[in-house]
Each structure stands twice: as structure tokens, then as C-alpha cells.
Short mmCIF file of C-alpha atoms in Angstrom, two decimals:
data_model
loop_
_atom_site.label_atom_id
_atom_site.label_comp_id
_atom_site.label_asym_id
_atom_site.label_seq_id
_atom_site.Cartn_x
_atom_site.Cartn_y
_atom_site.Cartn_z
CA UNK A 287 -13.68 0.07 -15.86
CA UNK A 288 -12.18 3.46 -16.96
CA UNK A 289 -13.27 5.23 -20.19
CA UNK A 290 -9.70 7.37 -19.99
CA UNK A 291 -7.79 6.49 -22.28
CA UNK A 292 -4.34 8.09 -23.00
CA UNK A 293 -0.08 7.55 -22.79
CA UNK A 294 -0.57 6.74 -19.52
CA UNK A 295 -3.38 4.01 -18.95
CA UNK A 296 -1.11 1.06 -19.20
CA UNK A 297 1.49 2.48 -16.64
CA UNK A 298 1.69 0.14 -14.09
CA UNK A 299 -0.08 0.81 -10.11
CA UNK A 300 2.39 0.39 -7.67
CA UNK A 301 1.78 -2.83 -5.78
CA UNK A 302 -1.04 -4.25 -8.07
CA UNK A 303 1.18 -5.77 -11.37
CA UNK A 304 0.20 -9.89 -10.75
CA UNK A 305 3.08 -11.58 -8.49
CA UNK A 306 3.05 -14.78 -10.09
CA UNK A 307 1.92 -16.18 -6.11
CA UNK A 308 -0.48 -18.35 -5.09
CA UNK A 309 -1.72 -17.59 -1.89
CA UNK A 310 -2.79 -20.78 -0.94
CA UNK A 311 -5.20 -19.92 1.43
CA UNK A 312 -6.08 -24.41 1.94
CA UNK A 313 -3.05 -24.47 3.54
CA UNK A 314 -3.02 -22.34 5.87
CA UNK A 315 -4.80 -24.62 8.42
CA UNK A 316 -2.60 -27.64 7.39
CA UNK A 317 0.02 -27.99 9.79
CA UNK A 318 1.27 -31.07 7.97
CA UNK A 319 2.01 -29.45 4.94
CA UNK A 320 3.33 -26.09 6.43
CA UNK A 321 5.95 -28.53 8.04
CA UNK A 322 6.45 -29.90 5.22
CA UNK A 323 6.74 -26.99 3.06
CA UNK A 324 9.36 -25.40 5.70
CA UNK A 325 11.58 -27.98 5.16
CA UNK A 326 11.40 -28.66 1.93
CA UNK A 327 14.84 -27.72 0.23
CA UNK A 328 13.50 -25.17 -2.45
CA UNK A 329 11.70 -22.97 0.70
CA UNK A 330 12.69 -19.83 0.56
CA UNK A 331 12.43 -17.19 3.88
CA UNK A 332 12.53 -13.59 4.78
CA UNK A 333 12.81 -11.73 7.90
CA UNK A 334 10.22 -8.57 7.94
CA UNK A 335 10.66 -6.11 10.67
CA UNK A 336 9.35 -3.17 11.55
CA UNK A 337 7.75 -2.76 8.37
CA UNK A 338 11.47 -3.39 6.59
CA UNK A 339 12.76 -6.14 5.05
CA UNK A 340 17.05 -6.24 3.53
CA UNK A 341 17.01 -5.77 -0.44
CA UNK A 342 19.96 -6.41 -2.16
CA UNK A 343 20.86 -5.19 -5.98
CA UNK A 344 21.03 -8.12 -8.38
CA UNK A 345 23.74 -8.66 -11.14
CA UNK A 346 21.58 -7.95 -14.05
CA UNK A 347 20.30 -4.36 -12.23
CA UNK A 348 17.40 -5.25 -10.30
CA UNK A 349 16.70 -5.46 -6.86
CA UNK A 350 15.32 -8.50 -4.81
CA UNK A 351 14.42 -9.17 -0.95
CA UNK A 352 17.02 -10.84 0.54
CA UNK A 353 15.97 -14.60 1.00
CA UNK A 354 17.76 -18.03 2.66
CA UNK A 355 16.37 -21.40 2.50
CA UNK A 356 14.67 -22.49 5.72
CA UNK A 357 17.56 -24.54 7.36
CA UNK A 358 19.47 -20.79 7.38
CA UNK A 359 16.71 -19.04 8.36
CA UNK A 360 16.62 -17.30 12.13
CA UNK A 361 15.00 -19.11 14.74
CA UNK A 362 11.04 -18.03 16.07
CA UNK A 363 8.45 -19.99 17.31
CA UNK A 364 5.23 -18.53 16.66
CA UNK A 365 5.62 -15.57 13.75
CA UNK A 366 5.79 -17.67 10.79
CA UNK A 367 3.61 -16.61 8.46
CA UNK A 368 3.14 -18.58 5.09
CA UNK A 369 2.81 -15.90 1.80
CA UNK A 370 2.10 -18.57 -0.86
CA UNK A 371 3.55 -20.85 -3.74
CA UNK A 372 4.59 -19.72 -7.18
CA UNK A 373 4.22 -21.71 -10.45
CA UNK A 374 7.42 -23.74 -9.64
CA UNK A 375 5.98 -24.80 -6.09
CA UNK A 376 8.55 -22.87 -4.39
CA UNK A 377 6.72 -21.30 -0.89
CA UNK A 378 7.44 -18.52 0.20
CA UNK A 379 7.44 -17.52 4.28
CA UNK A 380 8.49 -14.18 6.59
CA UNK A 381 9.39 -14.46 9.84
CA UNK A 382 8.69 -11.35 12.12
CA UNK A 383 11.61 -10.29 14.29
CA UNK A 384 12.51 -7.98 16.69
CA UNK A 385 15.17 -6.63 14.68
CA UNK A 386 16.60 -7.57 10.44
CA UNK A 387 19.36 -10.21 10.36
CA UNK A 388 22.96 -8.13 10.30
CA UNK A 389 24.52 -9.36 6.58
CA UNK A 390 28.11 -7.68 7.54
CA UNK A 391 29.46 -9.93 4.21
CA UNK A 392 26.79 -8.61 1.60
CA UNK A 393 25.71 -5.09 0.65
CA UNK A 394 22.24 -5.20 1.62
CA UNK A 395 20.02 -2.94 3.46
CA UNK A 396 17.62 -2.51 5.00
CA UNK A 397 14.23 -0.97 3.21
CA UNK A 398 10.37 -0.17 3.63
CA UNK A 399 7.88 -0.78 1.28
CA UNK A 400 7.80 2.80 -0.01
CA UNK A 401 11.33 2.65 -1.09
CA UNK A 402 11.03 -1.06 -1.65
CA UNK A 403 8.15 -1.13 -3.59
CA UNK A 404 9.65 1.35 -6.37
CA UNK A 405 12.66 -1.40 -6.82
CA UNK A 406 11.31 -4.80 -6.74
CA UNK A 407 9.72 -7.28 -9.25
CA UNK A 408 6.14 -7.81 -9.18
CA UNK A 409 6.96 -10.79 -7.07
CA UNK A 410 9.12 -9.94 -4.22
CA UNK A 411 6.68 -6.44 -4.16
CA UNK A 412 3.53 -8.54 -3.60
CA UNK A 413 5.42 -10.63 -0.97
CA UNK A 414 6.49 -7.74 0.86
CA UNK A 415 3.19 -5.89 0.68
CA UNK A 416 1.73 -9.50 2.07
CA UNK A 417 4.74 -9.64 5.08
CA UNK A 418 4.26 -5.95 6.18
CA UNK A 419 0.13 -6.15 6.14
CA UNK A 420 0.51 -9.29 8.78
CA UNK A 421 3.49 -7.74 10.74
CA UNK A 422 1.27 -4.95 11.35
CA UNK A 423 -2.00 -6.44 12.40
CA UNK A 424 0.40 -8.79 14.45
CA UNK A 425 2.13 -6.33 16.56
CA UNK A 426 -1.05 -4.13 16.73
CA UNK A 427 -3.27 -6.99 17.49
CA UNK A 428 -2.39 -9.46 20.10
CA UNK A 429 -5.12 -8.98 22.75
CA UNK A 430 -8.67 -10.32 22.11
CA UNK A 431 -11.02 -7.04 21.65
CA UNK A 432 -14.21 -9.33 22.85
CA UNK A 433 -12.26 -10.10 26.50
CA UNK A 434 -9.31 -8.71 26.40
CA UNK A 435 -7.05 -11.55 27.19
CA UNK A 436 -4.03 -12.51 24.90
CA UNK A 437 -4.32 -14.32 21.54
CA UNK A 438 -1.86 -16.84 19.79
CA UNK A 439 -1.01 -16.79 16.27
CA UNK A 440 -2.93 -19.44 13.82
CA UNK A 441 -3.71 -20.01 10.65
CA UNK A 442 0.32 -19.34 9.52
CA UNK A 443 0.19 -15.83 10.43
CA UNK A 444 -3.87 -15.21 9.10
CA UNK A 445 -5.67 -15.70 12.14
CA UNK A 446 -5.61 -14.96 16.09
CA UNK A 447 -7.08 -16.83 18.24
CA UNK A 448 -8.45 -16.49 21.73
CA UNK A 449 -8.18 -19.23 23.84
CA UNK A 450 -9.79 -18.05 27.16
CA UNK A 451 -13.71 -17.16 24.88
CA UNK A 452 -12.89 -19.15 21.58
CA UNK A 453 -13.13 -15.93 19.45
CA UNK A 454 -11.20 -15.66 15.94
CA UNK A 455 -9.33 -12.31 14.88
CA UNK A 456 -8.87 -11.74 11.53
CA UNK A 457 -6.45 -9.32 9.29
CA UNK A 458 -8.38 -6.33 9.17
CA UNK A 459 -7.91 -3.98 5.85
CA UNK A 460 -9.80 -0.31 6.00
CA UNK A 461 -11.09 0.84 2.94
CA UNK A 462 -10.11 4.18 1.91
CA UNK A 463 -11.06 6.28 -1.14
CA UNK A 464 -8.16 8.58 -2.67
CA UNK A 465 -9.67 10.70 -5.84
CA UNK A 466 -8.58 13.15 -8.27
CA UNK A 467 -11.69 16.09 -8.97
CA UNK A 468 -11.81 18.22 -11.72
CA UNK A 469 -14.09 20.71 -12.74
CA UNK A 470 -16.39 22.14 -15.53
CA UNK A 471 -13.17 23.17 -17.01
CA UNK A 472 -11.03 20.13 -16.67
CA UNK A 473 -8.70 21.56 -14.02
CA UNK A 474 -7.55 19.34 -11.47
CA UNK A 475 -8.67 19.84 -7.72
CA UNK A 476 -4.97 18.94 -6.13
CA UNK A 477 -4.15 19.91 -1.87
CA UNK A 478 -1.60 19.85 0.57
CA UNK A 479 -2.03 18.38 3.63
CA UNK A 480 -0.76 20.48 6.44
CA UNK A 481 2.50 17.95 8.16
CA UNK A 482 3.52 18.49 4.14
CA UNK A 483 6.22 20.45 2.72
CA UNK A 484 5.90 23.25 1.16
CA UNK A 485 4.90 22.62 -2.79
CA UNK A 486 3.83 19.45 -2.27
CA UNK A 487 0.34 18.72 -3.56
CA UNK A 488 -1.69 15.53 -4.31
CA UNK A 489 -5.15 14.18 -4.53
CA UNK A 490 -7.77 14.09 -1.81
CA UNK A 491 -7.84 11.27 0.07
CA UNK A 492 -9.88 9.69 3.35
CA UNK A 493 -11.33 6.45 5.09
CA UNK A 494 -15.21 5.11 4.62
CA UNK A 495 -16.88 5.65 7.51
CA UNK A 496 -19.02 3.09 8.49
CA UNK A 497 -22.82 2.35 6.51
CA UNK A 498 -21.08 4.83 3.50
CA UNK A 499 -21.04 3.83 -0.07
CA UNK A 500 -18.03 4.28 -1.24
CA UNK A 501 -19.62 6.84 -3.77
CA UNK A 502 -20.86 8.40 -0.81
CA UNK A 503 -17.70 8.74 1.16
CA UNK A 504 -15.57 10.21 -1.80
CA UNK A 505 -18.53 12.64 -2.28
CA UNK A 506 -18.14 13.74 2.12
CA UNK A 507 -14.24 13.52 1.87
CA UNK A 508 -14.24 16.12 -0.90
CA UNK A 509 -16.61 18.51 0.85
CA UNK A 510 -15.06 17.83 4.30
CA UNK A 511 -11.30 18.58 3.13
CA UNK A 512 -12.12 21.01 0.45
CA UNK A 513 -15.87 22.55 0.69
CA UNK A 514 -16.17 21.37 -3.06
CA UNK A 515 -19.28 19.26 -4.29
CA UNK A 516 -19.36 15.92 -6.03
CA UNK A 517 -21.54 14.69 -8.62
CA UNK A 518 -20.29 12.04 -11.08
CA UNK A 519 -17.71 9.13 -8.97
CA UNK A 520 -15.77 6.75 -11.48
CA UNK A 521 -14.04 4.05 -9.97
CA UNK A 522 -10.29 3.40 -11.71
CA UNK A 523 -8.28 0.83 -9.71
CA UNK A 524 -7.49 -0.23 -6.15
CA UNK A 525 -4.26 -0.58 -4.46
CA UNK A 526 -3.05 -2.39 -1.27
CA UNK A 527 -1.92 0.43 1.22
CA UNK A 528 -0.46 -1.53 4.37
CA UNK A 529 0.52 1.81 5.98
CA UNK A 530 -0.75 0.08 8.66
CA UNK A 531 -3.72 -1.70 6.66
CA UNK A 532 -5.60 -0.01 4.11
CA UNK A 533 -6.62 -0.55 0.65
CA UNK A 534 -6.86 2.46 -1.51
CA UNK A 535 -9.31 2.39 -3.51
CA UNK A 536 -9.12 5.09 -6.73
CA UNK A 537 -11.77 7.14 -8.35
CA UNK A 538 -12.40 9.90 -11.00
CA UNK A 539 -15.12 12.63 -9.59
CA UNK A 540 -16.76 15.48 -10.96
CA UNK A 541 -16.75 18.69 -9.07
CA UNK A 542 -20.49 20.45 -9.24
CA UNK A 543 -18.98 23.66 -7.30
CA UNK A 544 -15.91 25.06 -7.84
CA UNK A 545 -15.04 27.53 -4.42
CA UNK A 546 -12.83 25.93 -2.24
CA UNK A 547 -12.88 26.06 1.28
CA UNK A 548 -10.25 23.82 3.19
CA UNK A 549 -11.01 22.33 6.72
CA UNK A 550 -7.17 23.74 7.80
CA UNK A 551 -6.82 20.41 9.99
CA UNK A 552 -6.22 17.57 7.52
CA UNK A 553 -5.77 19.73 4.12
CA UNK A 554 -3.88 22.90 4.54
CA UNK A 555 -4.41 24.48 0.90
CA UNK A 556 -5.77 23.41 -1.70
CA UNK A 557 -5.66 24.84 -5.79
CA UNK A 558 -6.99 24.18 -9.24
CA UNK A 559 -4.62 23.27 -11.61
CA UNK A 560 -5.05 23.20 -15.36
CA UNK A 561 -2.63 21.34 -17.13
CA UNK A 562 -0.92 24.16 -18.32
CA UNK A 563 -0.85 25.64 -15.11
CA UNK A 564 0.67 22.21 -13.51
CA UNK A 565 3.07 22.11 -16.26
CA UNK A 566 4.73 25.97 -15.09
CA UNK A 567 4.45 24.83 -11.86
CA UNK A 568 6.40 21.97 -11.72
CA UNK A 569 9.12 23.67 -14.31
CA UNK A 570 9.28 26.57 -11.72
CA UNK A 571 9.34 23.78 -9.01
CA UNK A 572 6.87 25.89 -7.10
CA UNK A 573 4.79 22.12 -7.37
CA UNK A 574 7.06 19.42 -6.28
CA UNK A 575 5.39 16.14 -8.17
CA UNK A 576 3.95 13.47 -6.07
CA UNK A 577 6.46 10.22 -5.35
CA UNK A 578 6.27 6.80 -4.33
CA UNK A 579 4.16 4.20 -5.56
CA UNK A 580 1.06 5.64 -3.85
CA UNK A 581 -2.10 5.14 -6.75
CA UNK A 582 -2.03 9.39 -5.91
CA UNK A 583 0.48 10.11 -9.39
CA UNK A 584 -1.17 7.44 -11.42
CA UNK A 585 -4.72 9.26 -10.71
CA UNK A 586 -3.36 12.55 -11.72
CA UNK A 587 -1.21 11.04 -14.76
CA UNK A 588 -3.97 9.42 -15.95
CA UNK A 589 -5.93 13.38 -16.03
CA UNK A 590 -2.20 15.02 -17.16
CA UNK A 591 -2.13 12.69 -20.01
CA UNK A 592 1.61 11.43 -19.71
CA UNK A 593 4.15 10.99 -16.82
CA UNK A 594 4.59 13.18 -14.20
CA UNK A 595 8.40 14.47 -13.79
CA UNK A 596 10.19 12.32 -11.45
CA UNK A 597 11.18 13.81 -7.67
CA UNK A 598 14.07 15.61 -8.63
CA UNK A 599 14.08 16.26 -11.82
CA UNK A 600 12.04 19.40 -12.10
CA UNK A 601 13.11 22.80 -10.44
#
């Protein structure tokens, strides 16, 4: 647990707030009650594809994915996967498609989880997050890596099978540290990566390589990216990154050097910032603030000590 404690701690992570869903993992084997459950009135179904799903803008100002009961759903035959119940028994299942369902009669549109995930309830955000993590492995997945011959979908969308060796392919999720440093001084170690625009600057980021702690690999990333030393690694919060299947995982470090020297192939440049000096730059807009919902603006936030300025709103 964090020991920071300020305006922003109870801000919300993108992705994390509790959905309210079950998973239901017992099912997932149960082809009885998956049939059941599909045709159960009260089923409710999405298309994901692509990543995208259609949101539509509710009458009270929200946004939700747009769902249809199962008898209304499109037709497919294999990519059904089942997300889960919720506290009313209502389940929950996407369908992965070639293309989204055209809704000519209904404003909705099409949307990715970084646009998505900004505008939906805790709910419909973990469902998504859950849809686009499968519809990735799925498409990225469907050849058996021990002998290379095609796999079928089991398990409601959780498992691939093999059925020329027997072998069982699982969702894979790659754990990746993303960390804000900061120095003797309390400045904030913040870089730009180099596909970027200019002025736009976040916290250091990178995959665990294999036999790494994760202590050890935010530690290398820093040095790697930014020639800076680590000492001290606190661990804040995770966050489900299906981008195509990470999960982020969030940390506080303490810089024991304070010269930077960027590799110039993943992080382009790279500053302190003390708050002050954040502060002028966003007014000047010289800084554009991080957006989305990536855990990146909490992390800094959480050193800031309030909310950053919203993407736009600043320059």
C-alpha cells in the first residue's frame, strides 16, 4: 500500500473501479449452462471488433456499450466468449466479428477502449477491457506454438485448444512496470518517447524481462531509457492494459543519480520537473498533460498533489 496521501489518492484508476461482475470462471467449461445462459431472456450481448465495440449516450448523460438480448444478437459459431454474471444474474457475452453491427436507426458509434474507457460505468468498462483482452489473444493466437497446427476455441473464449498434440493455450497477460522517479529534490523524472508529439511527456515505462523482479525491472527500465539510478521501488496500483495484453503495474521510485542520459530509441528526451516548473509548463502549454485512462496521470497526480489540467484546457 501507498504512504501518499493527498487530493488526489481517491481519484479513481482507469479500468480498475469494481464492475459489479462475476467472472464465473466454473462455468466456463459447462456447456450446459452456457446454453442455457445464452438463451435465457435477461442475456445480454455485444459485438467487439477490432478492439471497438458501438457506445451509445444514455438519457440521463452517460454512456453505455451497445447491448441486444441473445435472440437479436449476430450469428457466429465459435467466438462466443462468456464475460460473467452480475448481482442480478444477468450474463454478459461478446461475440468477435469481422466487422461492428451497422445501427443506421440509433446514434451510436463505434469506440476503442481508450476513448471508451473515459465514458463508461465501471461495468460496461470492465466488460470491455474483458472483450478486447480475448479478441486480441484470439486473433493473435490461433496456431498451436508447441506444433504449429490450428487450435479451436474452448473454455467460452478462455482457452485454445490443440487437437492434433492435446496442448492447452491460455490468455497470456505481460507484466509491465510504468513508474514515476523523483529525485533528492522531489522533482519528477517525466520523458517523451520519440513517435510522440512534441510537448508530450509522461512516466517511464517498460516490460519485465524474464527471471526479473519486478523491483528489478523498474530499476533496468529507468537506467536503460534514462541513464538514471534507482534505489527505493514503491508499488501503488495495477491496471489492466489490453493494448494487446498487458497489465501495468505502477510504482513510486527513488532516483540515486540525477544526470540523464536517454537511449534516443524508445525515449527521445527526457526532463526534471518540479512542480512549479510543471505548473509554467503546462500554463505555457510548452507540456501538453498526459490523457487517457493510462495509470501514467494518476502516478504523476498522485506526486503533483491535485489533478492534472485536462487535454485541452491548458495553452
Amino acid at each position: 500500500m501507498s504512504t501518499i496521501d493527498n487530493a488526489t489518492t481517491d481519484r479513481p484508476i482507469g479500468l480498475t473501479a469494481p464492475s459489479g461482475i462475476d467472472r464465473a470462471a466454473h462455468h466456463r467449461l459447462d456447456e450446459a449452462w452456457l446454453s442455457a445462459a445464452w438463451s435465457h431472456p435477461t442475456t445480454r450481448v455485444f459485438v467487439v471488433s477490432g478492439g471497438q465495440v458501438l457506445i451509445d449516450d444514455t438519457a440521463d448523460g452517460g454512456t453505455e456499450i451497445v447491448m441486444t438480448p441473445a435472440f437479436e444478437a449476430p450469428v457466429t459459431e465459435t467466438h462466443r466468449y462468456f464475460l460473467g454474471t452480475d448481482e442480478d444474474g444477468v450474463s454478459y457475452f461478446a461475440l468477435q466479428k469481422d466487422s461492428l453491427p451497422g445501427r443506421m436507426d440509433q446514434p451510436a458509434r463505434p469506440a476503442g477502449l481508450r476513448e471508451a474507457g473515459l465514458l463508461l460505468g465501471p461495468r460496461d468498462a470492465g466488460l470491455m477491457a474483458h472483450a478486447v483482452a480475448l479478441e486480441n489473444w484470439q486473433r493473435l493466437h490461433r496456431f498451436c506454438s508447441r506444433c504449429g497446427e490450428r487450435t479451436v476455441v474452448a473454455a467460452a473464449g478462455h482457452i485454445r485448444r490443440c487437437q492434433a498434440c492435446g496442448a492447452e493455450h491460455y490468455p497470456r497477460t505481460d507484466p509491465a512496470v510504468i513508474m514515476l522517479v523523483t529525485d533528492d529534490q522531489d522533482r519528477a523524472l517525466l520523458g517523451r518517447q520519440v513517435h510522440w508529439p512534441e510537448g508530450r511527456f509522461s512516466t517511464l515505462a517498460g516490460f519485465v524481462e524474464p527471471g526479473e523482479s519486478i523491483e528489478q525491472s523498474v530499476a533496468r527500465e529507468v537506467f536503460e531509457e534514462a541513464g538514471v539510478t534507482v534505489g527505493e521501488v514503491e508499488y501503488i496500483a495495477s491496471q489492466p492494459w489490453p493494448f494487446p495484453s498487458s497489465l501495468m503495474l505502477g510504482f513510486m521510485a527513488r532516483a540515486t543519480s540525477s544526470e540523464i542520459n536517454v537511449d534516443g530509441e524508445e525515449i527521445e528526451e527526457a526532463r526534471w520537473f518540479s512542480r512549479e516548473d510543471l505548473t509554467a509548463a503546462f500554463e505555457s502549454g510548452e507540456i501538453l498533460p498526459p490523457f487517457g485512462i493510462s495509470i501514467a496521470a494518476r502516478l504523476i497526480e498522485l506526486w503533483y498533489g491535485k489533478p492534472l489540467p485536462k487535454p485541452g484546457s491548458v495553452g
